[in-house]
Amino acid sequence: MAMRDITSILPLSVGGLSFEADGKRLLDDVSFTLPKGGVTAIIGPNGAGKSLTLRLCHGLLAPCAGSVRWQTDTGRRRHAMVFQRPVMLRRSARANIMHALSAVGMTEAASRADAALARFGLAALAERPARLMSGGEQQRLAIARAWALEPELLFLDEPSSQCSSMSPLRSSIPARPGRSSRSSRRWRRKA
Amino acid sequence: MDVSSAFGAALSLIFNLDPQFLQIVGLSLRVTLTAVLLAALIGLPLGALLAVARFPGRSALIVLVNGLMGLPPVVAGLIVFLALSRSGPFGAMGWLFSPTAMVIAQTLLVLPIVIALTRGTIEDLWSEYREHLTSLGLTGWRAIPTLLWDGRFALATGLLAGFGRASAEVGAVLIVGGNIAGYTRTMTTSIALETSKGDLPLALGLGLVLIILTLAINAAAYGASRIGARFAG
């Protein structure tokens, strides 16, 4: 087995994760470990708690019990999330990505944004108001925006629900070529 | 003087750019625009904070601010009068019966409108953006710049509503300004005074300008929402 990479946030250890709302237990004692590398899918029927699990792992919600433990906890969050219904700021596609980059304190926002747009085939729509784009384009922009943040782990909550077909997504999702294993990213897709 | 000849005299006041007439219109615009600017500087961040913050008494504060949107101008005038009068807490500043006092009174009138409309706009935006902004680490006050910028077209409409209220009110500026000719006489106070004196042309001319101003505000508000829909979605 390879040496443990102590600069990585992975593996992620989730133990006894539970969540309650209005006295109803929505998630009960979920435990798993997420190793470095690869794609992991969470599959389950509607209401099983798939989205909830992702939100708890991403830190958008606080669990009622249990823990979400990353290997290292460095200042900037190194995991990103794409939501089932993409949240588009009332700005151009390009400005949406630049806003996310400067929010997390990343430099060279303009060139990084252009690279992300190009990678996901959105270069021609860079100046288009994001909210006037089609559902599929918005979803692709949301993924490009998360990708630009260079996360080590990406939570995707049914990212293809707005797309007519999975194929454009599948072809654009692979990690950047030429990345070392240290910064290789994991694409977590919820099926 | 009958109404039709008064109307003609009013139009000649407007088109001949009568200096006294222009001075009154200019002062009104200066006072009201300054008041709206001050109310925006204070009210936009406060309204946004009220939208995203959660603290005990928040609901009561929202009800209070919403209620103050209907603050009668004469009461606002009375409050500022008491504060600025010689025996009041700010009496030493010597601001009573000056344009400064009028700006303060109108700011007091516009501020609740700006805060309440901003709170509503930003709260809707926040519920839409919350997960994304939280994911980026923008929580609490750090989310406010993003929310204010993205709500800019709706917020512009709120500021125009504030401008409309301030430019049309007469009670507050009359009490704290004193309606001094050439110094604190505005369009609304002039209309009240000149009508009671029987000088209909000046009153009618100023009334026409006020109506045109109201139409222009509504056109601007409509334009802002159209531009917003076109460029921001």
CSV table of C-alpha atoms in Angstrom, one decimal:
chain,number,residue,atom,x,y,z
A,1,MET,CA,0.0,0.0,0.0
A,2,ALA,CA,1.2,3.5,-0.8
A,3,MET,CA,2.4,5.8,1.9
A,4,ARG,CA,-0.2,7.9,3.6
A,5,ASP,CA,-0.4,11.3,2.1
A,6,ILE,CA,-0.7,13.6,5.1
A,7,THR,CA,-1.5,16.7,3.0
A,8,SER,CA,-4.7,15.1,1.6
A,9,ILE,CA,-8.1,15.6,3.2
A,10,LEU,CA,-8.8,11.9,2.3
A,11,PRO,CA,-9.6,9.4,3.5
A,12,LEU,CA,-12.9,10.7,4.9
A,13,SER,CA,-14.2,8.8,7.9
A,14,VAL,CA,-17.9,9.1,8.6
A,15,GLY,CA,-19.1,7.4,11.8
A,16,GLY,CA,-22.6,7.0,13.2
A,17,LEU,CA,-24.0,9.8,11.2
A,18,SER,CA,-27.6,10.7,12.1
A,19,PHE,CA,-29.9,13.5,11.3
A,20,GLU,CA,-33.3,14.5,12.6
A,21,ALA,CA,-35.7,17.2,11.5
A,22,ASP,CA,-39.0,18.0,13.3
A,23,GLY,CA,-38.5,14.9,15.5
A,24,LYS,CA,-38.3,12.6,12.5
A,25,ARG,CA,-35.1,10.6,12.0
A,26,LEU,CA,-34.1,11.1,8.4
A,27,LEU,CA,-30.7,9.5,8.6
A,28,ASP,CA,-29.8,6.8,11.1
A,29,ASP,CA,-26.3,5.6,12.0
A,30,VAL,CA,-24.5,5.8,8.7
A,31,SER,CA,-20.8,4.9,8.7
A,32,PHE,CA,-18.3,4.6,5.8
A,33,THR,CA,-14.8,5.4,4.9
A,34,LEU,CA,-13.9,7.1,1.6
A,35,PRO,CA,-10.4,6.3,0.4
A,36,LYS,CA,-8.4,8.5,-2.0
A,37,GLY,CA,-9.0,8.2,-5.7
A,38,GLY,CA,-11.8,7.0,-8.0
A,39,VAL,CA,-15.5,7.5,-8.3
A,40,THR,CA,-18.0,6.4,-5.6
A,41,ALA,CA,-21.7,6.3,-6.3
A,42,ILE,CA,-24.4,6.4,-3.6
A,43,ILE,CA,-27.6,4.6,-4.9
A,44,GLY,CA,-30.9,4.5,-3.2
A,45,PRO,CA,-34.7,5.2,-3.6
A,46,ASN,CA,-36.1,8.7,-3.3
A,47,GLY,CA,-36.0,9.9,0.3
A,48,ALA,CA,-33.3,7.4,1.3
A,49,GLY,CA,-31.1,10.3,2.5
A,50,LYS,CA,-28.6,10.4,-0.3
A,51,SER,CA,-28.6,14.2,-0.7
A,52,LEU,CA,-28.7,14.6,3.1
A,53,THR,CA,-25.6,12.5,3.4
A,54,LEU,CA,-23.8,14.6,0.9
A,55,ARG,CA,-24.9,17.8,2.6
A,56,LEU,CA,-23.7,16.5,6.0
A,57,CYS,CA,-20.4,15.5,4.6
A,58,HIS,CA,-20.0,18.8,2.8
A,59,GLY,CA,-20.7,20.6,6.1
A,60,LEU,CA,-23.9,22.4,5.0
A,61,LEU,CA,-25.8,20.7,7.7
A,62,ALA,CA,-24.7,19.8,11.2
A,63,PRO,CA,-25.4,16.1,12.2
A,64,CYS,CA,-27.5,15.4,15.3
A,65,ALA,CA,-25.1,12.6,16.1
A,66,GLY,CA,-22.0,11.0,14.7
A,67,SER,CA,-19.0,12.6,13.0
A,68,VAL,CA,-17.5,13.6,9.6
A,69,ARG,CA,-13.8,13.5,9.9
A,70,TRP,CA,-11.3,14.5,7.2
A,71,GLN,CA,-7.7,13.3,7.4
A,72,THR,CA,-6.5,16.8,7.6
A,73,ASP,CA,-8.5,19.9,8.2
A,74,THR,CA,-6.7,22.8,6.5
A,75,GLY,CA,-8.2,26.3,6.4
A,76,ARG,CA,-9.7,26.3,2.9
A,77,ARG,CA,-12.4,23.8,2.2
A,78,ARG,CA,-11.0,21.3,-0.3
A,79,HIS,CA,-14.3,19.7,-1.2
A,80,ALA,CA,-17.0,21.2,-3.4
A,81,MET,CA,-20.6,20.4,-4.2
A,82,VAL,CA,-22.8,20.6,-7.2
A,83,PHE,CA,-26.5,20.7,-6.3
A,84,GLN,CA,-29.4,18.9,-8.0
A,85,ARG,CA,-30.9,22.3,-8.9
A,86,PRO,CA,-28.0,24.5,-9.9
A,87,VAL,CA,-27.8,27.8,-8.1
A,88,MET,CA,-27.0,30.5,-10.7
A,89,LEU,CA,-26.0,34.0,-9.6
A,90,ARG,CA,-27.5,36.8,-11.5
A,91,ARG,CA,-24.4,37.4,-13.5
A,92,SER,CA,-22.7,36.1,-16.6
A,93,ALA,CA,-21.4,32.5,-16.8
A,94,ARG,CA,-17.9,33.7,-16.5
A,95,ALA,CA,-18.7,36.0,-13.5
A,96,ASN,CA,-20.3,33.0,-11.7
A,97,ILE,CA,-17.1,31.1,-11.8
A,98,MET,CA,-15.0,34.1,-10.9
A,99,HIS,CA,-17.2,34.9,-7.9
A,100,ALA,CA,-16.7,31.4,-6.6
A,101,LEU,CA,-12.9,31.6,-7.1
A,102,SER,CA,-12.5,34.9,-5.3
A,103,ALA,CA,-14.9,33.8,-2.5
A,104,VAL,CA,-12.5,31.0,-1.6
A,105,GLY,CA,-9.5,33.3,-2.1
A,106,MET,CA,-8.0,31.8,-5.2
A,107,THR,CA,-5.9,34.1,-7.4
A,108,GLU,CA,-5.9,34.5,-11.2
A,109,ALA,CA,-9.7,34.1,-11.2
A,110,ALA,CA,-10.1,35.3,-14.8
A,111,SER,CA,-7.7,32.8,-16.4
A,112,ARG,CA,-9.0,29.9,-14.2
A,113,ALA,CA,-12.6,30.8,-15.1
A,114,ASP,CA,-11.8,30.8,-18.8
A,115,ALA,CA,-10.0,27.4,-18.5
A,116,ALA,CA,-13.0,25.9,-16.7
A,117,LEU,CA,-15.5,27.3,-19.3
A,118,ALA,CA,-13.4,26.0,-22.2
A,119,ARG,CA,-13.1,22.6,-20.5
A,120,PHE,CA,-16.8,22.2,-20.2
A,121,GLY,CA,-17.6,23.5,-23.7
A,122,LEU,CA,-19.0,26.8,-22.4
A,123,ALA,CA,-16.5,29.2,-23.8
A,124,ALA,CA,-19.0,30.6,-26.4
A,125,LEU,CA,-21.5,31.3,-23.6
A,126,ALA,CA,-19.0,33.0,-21.2
A,127,GLU,CA,-20.8,36.4,-21.3
A,128,ARG,CA,-24.3,35.0,-21.3
A,129,PRO,CA,-26.4,35.7,-18.2
A,130,ALA,CA,-26.2,32.4,-16.3
A,131,ARG,CA,-29.9,32.4,-15.4
A,132,LEU,CA,-30.9,32.8,-19.1
A,133,MET,CA,-29.1,29.6,-20.1
A,134,SER,CA,-30.9,26.3,-20.5
A,135,GLY,CA,-31.2,23.8,-17.7
A,136,GLY,CA,-28.5,21.6,-19.1
A,137,GLU,CA,-26.1,24.5,-19.7
A,138,GLN,CA,-26.7,25.7,-16.2
A,139,GLN,CA,-25.9,22.3,-14.8
A,140,ARG,CA,-22.7,22.2,-16.8
A,141,LEU,CA,-21.8,25.6,-15.6
A,142,ALA,CA,-22.3,24.5,-12.0
A,143,ILE,CA,-20.0,21.6,-12.6
A,144,ALA,CA,-17.4,23.9,-14.3
A,145,ARG,CA,-17.7,26.3,-11.4
A,146,ALA,CA,-17.0,23.5,-8.8
A,147,TRP,CA,-14.2,22.1,-11.0
A,148,ALA,CA,-12.5,25.5,-11.1
A,149,LEU,CA,-12.2,25.4,-7.3
A,150,GLU,CA,-9.8,22.4,-7.8
A,151,PRO,CA,-11.4,20.4,-5.0
A,152,GLU,CA,-9.9,17.1,-3.9
A,153,LEU,CA,-13.4,15.7,-3.5
A,154,LEU,CA,-16.4,16.8,-5.4
A,155,PHE,CA,-19.9,15.9,-4.3
A,156,LEU,CA,-22.3,15.7,-7.2
A,157,ASP,CA,-26.0,15.5,-6.3
A,158,GLU,CA,-27.7,14.0,-9.3
A,159,PRO,CA,-25.8,16.4,-11.6
A,160,SER,CA,-27.3,14.9,-14.8
A,161,SER,CA,-31.0,15.5,-13.7
A,162,GLN,CA,-31.2,18.5,-16.0
A,163,CYS,CA,-29.2,17.1,-18.9
A,164,SER,CA,-30.8,15.4,-21.8
A,165,SER,CA,-28.1,12.8,-21.7
A,166,MET,CA,-25.3,11.8,-19.4
A,167,SER,CA,-22.8,11.5,-22.3
A,168,PRO,CA,-21.7,15.2,-22.4
A,169,LEU,CA,-21.1,15.1,-18.7
A,170,ARG,CA,-19.3,11.8,-18.6
A,171,SER,CA,-16.9,12.9,-21.2
A,172,SER,CA,-16.2,16.2,-19.5
A,173,ILE,CA,-15.9,14.9,-15.9
A,174,PRO,CA,-12.5,13.1,-15.8
A,175,ALA,CA,-9.9,14.8,-13.7
A,176,ARG,CA,-7.4,17.1,-15.3
A,177,PRO,CA,-4.7,15.2,-17.2
A,178,GLY,CA,-1.2,15.3,-15.8
A,179,ARG,CA,-2.2,15.6,-12.2
A,180,SER,CA,-0.2,13.8,-9.6
A,181,SER,CA,-2.0,11.5,-7.3
A,182,ARG,CA,-1.6,14.0,-4.6
A,183,SER,CA,-4.1,16.4,-6.1
A,184,SER,CA,-6.1,13.9,-8.1
A,185,ARG,CA,-9.7,14.4,-7.6
A,186,ARG,CA,-12.5,12.2,-6.8
A,187,TRP,CA,-15.9,12.5,-8.5
A,188,ARG,CA,-18.6,11.4,-6.3
A,189,ARG,CA,-21.7,10.9,-8.3
A,190,LYS,CA,-25.1,10.2,-6.8
A,191,ALA,CA,-27.0,7.9,-9.1
B,1,MET,CA,-57.2,84.8,-11.8
B,2,ASP,CA,-59.1,81.9,-13.4
B,3,VAL,CA,-57.7,78.4,-13.7
B,4,SER,CA,-56.9,78.4,-17.4
B,5,SER,CA,-54.9,81.7,-17.3
B,6,ALA,CA,-53.1,80.4,-14.2
B,7,PHE,CA,-52.2,77.3,-16.1
B,8,GLY,CA,-50.8,79.4,-18.9
B,9,ALA,CA,-48.7,81.4,-16.5
B,10,ALA,CA,-47.5,78.2,-14.9
B,11,LEU,CA,-46.3,76.8,-18.2
B,12,SER,CA,-44.5,80.1,-19.0
B,13,LEU,CA,-42.8,79.8,-15.5
B,14,ILE,CA,-41.5,76.4,-16.6
B,15,PHE,CA,-40.5,77.2,-20.1
B,16,ASN,CA,-38.9,80.6,-19.3
B,17,LEU,CA,-36.8,78.9,-16.6
B,18,ASP,CA,-37.9,81.5,-14.0
B,19,PRO,CA,-34.9,81.8,-11.5
B,20,GLN,CA,-37.1,81.6,-8.4
B,21,PHE,CA,-38.9,78.6,-9.8
B,22,LEU,CA,-35.6,76.9,-10.7
B,23,GLN,CA,-34.2,77.6,-7.2
B,24,ILE,CA,-37.2,75.9,-5.6
B,25,VAL,CA,-37.0,72.8,-7.9
B,26,GLY,CA,-33.2,72.6,-7.4
B,27,LEU,CA,-33.4,72.7,-3.6
B,28,SER,CA,-36.1,70.1,-3.6
B,29,LEU,CA,-34.1,67.7,-5.7
B,30,ARG,CA,-30.9,68.4,-3.8
B,31,VAL,CA,-32.6,67.7,-0.4
B,32,THR,CA,-34.4,64.6,-1.6
B,33,LEU,CA,-31.5,63.1,-3.5
B,34,THR,CA,-29.1,63.6,-0.5
B,35,ALA,CA,-31.7,62.0,1.8
B,36,VAL,CA,-32.1,59.0,-0.5
B,37,LEU,CA,-28.3,58.6,-0.9
B,38,LEU,CA,-27.9,58.6,2.9
B,39,ALA,CA,-30.8,56.2,3.4
B,40,ALA,CA,-29.2,53.9,0.8
B,41,LEU,CA,-25.8,54.0,2.5
B,42,ILE,CA,-27.4,53.1,5.8
B,43,GLY,CA,-30.4,51.1,4.8
B,44,LEU,CA,-29.0,48.7,2.2
B,45,PRO,CA,-26.4,47.0,4.5
B,46,LEU,CA,-28.8,47.1,7.5
B,47,GLY,CA,-31.7,45.6,5.5
B,48,ALA,CA,-29.4,42.9,4.1
B,49,LEU,CA,-28.1,42.1,7.6
B,50,LEU,CA,-31.7,41.9,8.9
B,51,ALA,CA,-32.3,39.4,6.1
B,52,VAL,CA,-29.5,37.0,6.8
B,53,ALA,CA,-29.0,37.4,10.6
B,54,ARG,CA,-30.9,35.4,13.1
B,55,PHE,CA,-31.3,36.9,16.6
B,56,PRO,CA,-33.9,37.2,19.3
B,57,GLY,CA,-36.4,40.0,18.6
B,58,ARG,CA,-35.8,39.8,14.8
B,59,SER,CA,-39.4,39.3,14.0
B,60,ALA,CA,-40.4,42.3,16.2
B,61,LEU,CA,-37.8,44.4,14.5
B,62,ILE,CA,-39.1,43.5,11.1
B,63,VAL,CA,-42.7,44.4,12.1
B,64,LEU,CA,-41.4,47.7,13.5
B,65,VAL,CA,-39.5,48.6,10.4
B,66,ASN,CA,-42.4,47.6,8.2
B,67,GLY,CA,-44.7,49.8,10.4
B,68,LEU,CA,-42.3,52.7,10.1
B,69,MET,CA,-42.7,52.7,6.3
B,70,GLY,CA,-46.0,54.4,7.1
B,71,LEU,CA,-44.5,56.9,9.5
B,72,PRO,CA,-46.5,60.1,9.0
B,73,PRO,CA,-44.2,62.8,7.6
B,74,VAL,CA,-45.4,65.4,10.2
B,75,VAL,CA,-44.4,63.0,13.0
B,76,ALA,CA,-41.0,62.5,11.4
B,77,GLY,CA,-40.7,66.3,11.2
B,78,LEU,CA,-41.8,66.7,14.8
B,79,ILE,CA,-39.1,64.1,16.0
B,80,VAL,CA,-36.4,65.9,14.1
B,81,PHE,CA,-37.6,69.3,15.3
B,82,LEU,CA,-37.4,68.2,18.9
B,83,ALA,CA,-33.9,66.7,18.4
B,84,LEU,CA,-32.6,69.8,16.6
B,85,SER,CA,-34.4,72.5,18.6
B,86,ARG,CA,-32.4,74.7,20.9
B,87,SER,CA,-33.2,72.6,24.0
B,88,GLY,CA,-32.9,69.2,22.1
B,89,PRO,CA,-29.9,66.9,22.1
B,90,PHE,CA,-28.5,68.3,18.9
B,91,GLY,CA,-29.6,71.9,19.4
B,92,ALA,CA,-26.0,73.1,19.5
B,93,MET,CA,-25.4,72.2,15.9
B,94,GLY,CA,-27.8,75.0,14.8
B,95,TRP,CA,-29.3,72.9,12.0
B,96,LEU,CA,-33.0,73.7,12.6
B,97,PHE,CA,-34.6,75.6,9.8
B,98,SER,CA,-31.8,74.7,7.3
B,99,PRO,CA,-31.6,72.3,4.4
B,100,THR,CA,-29.5,70.0,6.6
B,101,ALA,CA,-32.5,69.5,8.9
B,102,MET,CA,-34.7,68.8,5.9
B,103,VAL,CA,-32.3,66.1,4.7
B,104,ILE,CA,-32.3,64.5,8.1
B,105,ALA,CA,-36.1,64.4,8.3
B,106,GLN,CA,-36.4,62.9,4.8
B,107,THR,CA,-33.7,60.4,5.5
B,108,LEU,CA,-35.8,59.3,8.5
B,109,LEU,CA,-38.8,58.9,6.2
B,110,VAL,CA,-36.9,57.0,3.5
B,111,LEU,CA,-34.8,54.8,5.7
B,112,PRO,CA,-37.6,52.3,6.8
B,113,ILE,CA,-38.6,51.9,3.2
B,114,VAL,CA,-35.1,51.1,2.1
B,115,ILE,CA,-34.5,48.7,5.0
B,116,ALA,CA,-37.8,46.9,4.6
B,117,LEU,CA,-37.7,46.5,0.8
B,118,THR,CA,-34.0,45.4,1.0
B,119,ARG,CA,-34.8,42.9,3.7
B,120,GLY,CA,-37.5,41.3,1.6
B,121,THR,CA,-35.4,41.2,-1.6
B,122,ILE,CA,-32.3,39.9,0.1
B,123,GLU,CA,-34.2,37.3,2.1
B,124,ASP,CA,-35.6,35.8,-1.1
B,125,LEU,CA,-32.2,35.8,-2.7
B,126,TRP,CA,-30.6,34.3,0.4
B,127,SER,CA,-33.0,31.4,0.5
B,128,GLU,CA,-32.1,30.7,-3.2
B,129,TYR,CA,-28.4,31.2,-2.8
B,130,ARG,CA,-27.8,29.9,0.8
B,131,GLU,CA,-26.5,26.5,0.0
B,132,HIS,CA,-24.1,27.6,-2.8
B,133,LEU,CA,-22.8,30.6,-0.8
B,134,THR,CA,-22.4,28.4,2.4
B,135,SER,CA,-20.5,25.9,0.3
B,136,LEU,CA,-18.1,28.7,-0.7
B,137,GLY,CA,-17.7,29.7,2.9
B,138,LEU,CA,-19.8,32.9,2.5
B,139,THR,CA,-22.0,32.9,5.5
B,140,GLY,CA,-23.5,35.7,7.6
B,141,TRP,CA,-22.3,39.2,6.8
B,142,ARG,CA,-19.8,37.8,4.3
B,143,ALA,CA,-22.7,36.8,2.0
B,144,ILE,CA,-24.0,40.4,2.0
B,145,PRO,CA,-21.9,42.0,-0.8
B,146,THR,CA,-22.9,39.1,-3.2
B,147,LEU,CA,-26.6,39.4,-2.3
B,148,LEU,CA,-26.7,43.2,-2.6
B,149,TRP,CA,-25.0,43.1,-6.0
B,150,ASP,CA,-27.3,40.3,-7.3
B,151,GLY,CA,-30.3,42.1,-6.0
B,152,ARG,CA,-29.3,45.4,-7.6
B,153,PHE,CA,-32.2,45.9,-10.0
B,154,ALA,CA,-34.8,45.1,-7.4
B,155,LEU,CA,-33.1,47.3,-4.9
B,156,ALA,CA,-33.0,50.2,-7.3
B,157,THR,CA,-36.8,50.0,-7.4
B,158,GLY,CA,-36.8,50.2,-3.6
B,159,LEU,CA,-34.7,53.3,-3.7
B,160,LEU,CA,-37.0,54.9,-6.3
B,161,ALA,CA,-39.9,54.2,-4.1
B,162,GLY,CA,-38.1,56.0,-1.3
B,163,PHE,CA,-37.3,58.9,-3.6
B,164,GLY,CA,-41.0,59.1,-4.6
B,165,ARG,CA,-42.1,59.3,-0.9
B,166,ALA,CA,-39.5,61.9,0.0
B,167,SER,CA,-40.1,64.2,-3.0
B,168,ALA,CA,-43.9,64.2,-2.5
B,169,GLU,CA,-44.0,64.8,1.3
B,170,VAL,CA,-44.7,68.2,2.7
B,171,GLY,CA,-45.1,67.8,6.5
B,172,ALA,CA,-41.6,67.0,7.5
B,173,VAL,CA,-39.7,69.6,5.5
B,174,LEU,CA,-42.3,72.2,6.5
B,175,ILE,CA,-41.7,71.7,10.2
B,176,VAL,CA,-38.0,71.4,10.2
B,177,GLY,CA,-37.2,73.7,7.3
B,178,GLY,CA,-39.6,76.5,8.1
B,179,ASN,CA,-40.4,77.2,4.4
B,180,ILE,CA,-38.0,80.2,4.3
B,181,ALA,CA,-38.1,81.8,0.8
B,182,GLY,CA,-34.9,81.3,-1.1
B,183,TYR,CA,-33.4,79.0,1.6
B,184,THR,CA,-35.7,76.2,2.7
B,185,ARG,CA,-38.7,76.5,0.4
B,186,THR,CA,-39.3,73.3,-1.6
B,187,MET,CA,-41.8,72.4,-4.3
B,188,THR,CA,-44.3,70.9,-1.8
B,189,THR,CA,-44.1,73.6,0.8
B,190,SER,CA,-44.4,76.3,-1.9
B,191,ILE,CA,-47.5,74.7,-3.3
B,192,ALA,CA,-49.1,74.6,0.1
B,193,LEU,CA,-48.2,78.2,0.7
B,194,GLU,CA,-48.9,79.7,-2.7
B,195,THR,CA,-52.2,77.9,-3.0
B,196,SER,CA,-53.4,79.4,0.3
B,197,LYS,CA,-52.1,82.8,-0.8
B,198,GLY,CA,-53.9,82.5,-4.1
B,199,ASP,CA,-50.8,82.6,-6.3
B,200,LEU,CA,-51.9,79.7,-8.5
B,201,PRO,CA,-49.4,79.9,-11.4
B,202,LEU,CA,-46.4,79.1,-9.2
B,203,ALA,CA,-48.3,76.4,-7.3
B,204,LEU,CA,-49.6,74.9,-10.6
B,205,GLY,CA,-46.1,75.0,-12.3
B,206,LEU,CA,-44.5,73.3,-9.3
B,207,GLY,CA,-47.3,70.8,-9.3
B,208,LEU,CA,-46.7,69.9,-12.9
B,209,VAL,CA,-43.0,69.4,-12.2
B,210,LEU,CA,-43.9,67.1,-9.3
B,211,ILE,CA,-46.2,65.0,-11.5
B,212,ILE,CA,-43.6,64.8,-14.3
B,213,LEU,CA,-41.0,63.7,-11.7
B,214,THR,CA,-43.4,61.0,-10.4
B,215,LEU,CA,-43.9,59.7,-13.9
B,216,ALA,CA,-40.1,59.8,-14.5
B,217,ILE,CA,-39.6,57.8,-11.3
B,218,ASN,CA,-42.1,55.1,-12.4
B,219,ALA,CA,-40.5,54.9,-15.8
B,220,ALA,CA,-37.1,54.5,-14.2
B,221,ALA,CA,-38.4,51.8,-11.9
B,222,TYR,CA,-40.1,50.0,-14.8
B,223,GLY,CA,-36.9,50.3,-16.8
B,224,ALA,CA,-34.8,48.9,-14.0
B,225,SER,CA,-36.9,45.8,-13.7
B,226,ARG,CA,-36.9,45.3,-17.5
B,227,ILE,CA,-33.1,45.6,-17.6
B,228,GLY,CA,-32.9,43.3,-14.6
B,229,ALA,CA,-34.9,40.7,-16.4
B,230,ARG,CA,-32.9,41.0,-19.5
B,231,PHE,CA,-29.4,41.0,-18.1
B,232,ALA,CA,-29.7,39.2,-14.8
B,233,GLY,CA,-32.6,36.8,-15.4
